[in-house]
CSV table of C-alpha atoms in Angstrom, one decimal:
chain,number,residue,atom,x,y,z
B,1,MET,CA,0.0,0.0,0.0
B,2,ALA,CA,3.0,2.3,0.4
B,3,ASP,CA,3.2,2.8,-3.4
B,4,ARG,CA,-0.5,3.9,-3.7
B,5,PRO,CA,0.2,7.6,-3.3
B,6,ALA,CA,3.0,7.5,-5.9
B,7,ARG,CA,0.7,5.5,-8.3
B,8,THR,CA,-2.1,8.0,-7.8
B,9,LEU,CA,0.2,10.9,-8.5
B,10,ALA,CA,1.6,9.1,-11.6
B,11,GLY,CA,-2.0,8.3,-12.7
B,12,ILE,CA,-3.2,11.8,-12.4
B,13,SER,CA,-0.1,13.0,-14.3
B,14,LEU,CA,-0.7,10.5,-17.1
B,15,ILE,CA,-4.4,11.4,-17.3
B,16,LEU,CA,-3.5,15.1,-17.7
B,17,LEU,CA,-0.9,14.2,-20.3
B,18,LEU,CA,-3.4,12.1,-22.2
B,19,ILE,CA,-5.9,15.0,-22.2
B,20,VAL,CA,-3.3,17.5,-23.4
B,21,ALA,CA,-2.0,15.1,-26.1
B,22,TRP,CA,-5.5,14.3,-27.3
B,23,ALA,CA,-6.5,18.0,-27.4
B,24,THR,CA,-3.3,18.8,-29.4
B,25,LEU,CA,-4.1,16.0,-31.9
B,26,VAL,CA,-7.7,17.2,-32.4
B,27,ALA,CA,-6.6,20.8,-32.7
B,28,SER,CA,-3.9,20.0,-35.2
B,29,LEU,CA,-6.4,18.3,-37.4
B,30,ALA,CA,-8.9,21.2,-37.2
B,31,PRO,CA,-7.7,23.0,-40.4
B,32,PHE,CA,-8.2,19.8,-42.4
B,33,VAL,CA,-11.5,18.9,-40.7
B,34,GLY,CA,-12.7,22.5,-41.0
B,35,ARG,CA,-13.0,21.9,-44.8
B,36,TRP,CA,-15.5,19.1,-44.3
B,37,PRO,CA,-19.3,19.8,-44.4
B,38,VAL,CA,-20.7,20.7,-41.0
B,39,LEU,CA,-22.8,17.5,-40.9
B,40,VAL,CA,-19.6,15.4,-41.2
B,41,GLN,CA,-17.7,17.6,-38.7
B,42,ALA,CA,-20.3,17.2,-36.0
B,43,PRO,CA,-20.0,13.3,-35.7
B,44,TYR,CA,-16.2,13.6,-36.0
B,45,TYR,CA,-16.0,16.0,-33.1
B,46,LEU,CA,-18.5,14.1,-31.1
B,47,PHE,CA,-16.5,10.9,-31.5
B,48,MET,CA,-13.2,12.6,-30.8
B,49,GLY,CA,-14.7,14.3,-27.7
B,50,VAL,CA,-15.7,10.9,-26.3
B,51,ALA,CA,-12.9,8.6,-27.6
B,52,TRP,CA,-10.2,9.9,-25.3
B,53,ILE,CA,-12.0,8.2,-22.4
B,54,ILE,CA,-11.3,4.7,-23.8
B,55,PRO,CA,-7.7,4.5,-22.6
B,56,LEU,CA,-8.7,5.8,-19.2
B,57,LYS,CA,-10.2,2.5,-18.0
B,58,PRO,CA,-6.9,0.5,-17.8
B,59,LEU,CA,-5.1,3.5,-16.5
B,60,ILE,CA,-7.6,4.0,-13.7
B,61,ARG,CA,-7.6,0.2,-13.0
B,62,TRP,CA,-3.8,0.5,-12.6
B,63,VAL,CA,-4.1,3.4,-10.2
B,64,GLN,CA,-6.6,1.5,-8.1
B,65,THR,CA,-5.0,-2.0,-8.1
B,66,GLY,CA,-1.4,-1.7,-9.4
B,67,SER,CA,-2.2,-4.0,-12.3
B,68,PHE,CA,-3.5,-3.4,-15.8
B,69,GLY,CA,-5.4,-6.7,-15.7
B,70,ARG,CA,-8.7,-7.5,-14.2
B,71,PHE,CA,-9.5,-6.1,-10.7
B,72,LYS,CA,-8.2,-8.3,-7.9
B,73,LYS,CA,-10.7,-9.9,-5.6
């Protein structure tokens, strides 16, 4: 249990890094995506706005348990 605070700090840092990297990726594609019709842009931005959550599940699991696998019983 002594490594839990360090894991929590590392997890928070990684989450923030993920958010910044994802936002940078989406923003860098904006000039290209901006040429698309609005009805195509909307689902793209909706998907990109939600897709960054997918890698959070294993990261949060690691912060809580110390393992990327299934939760320990």
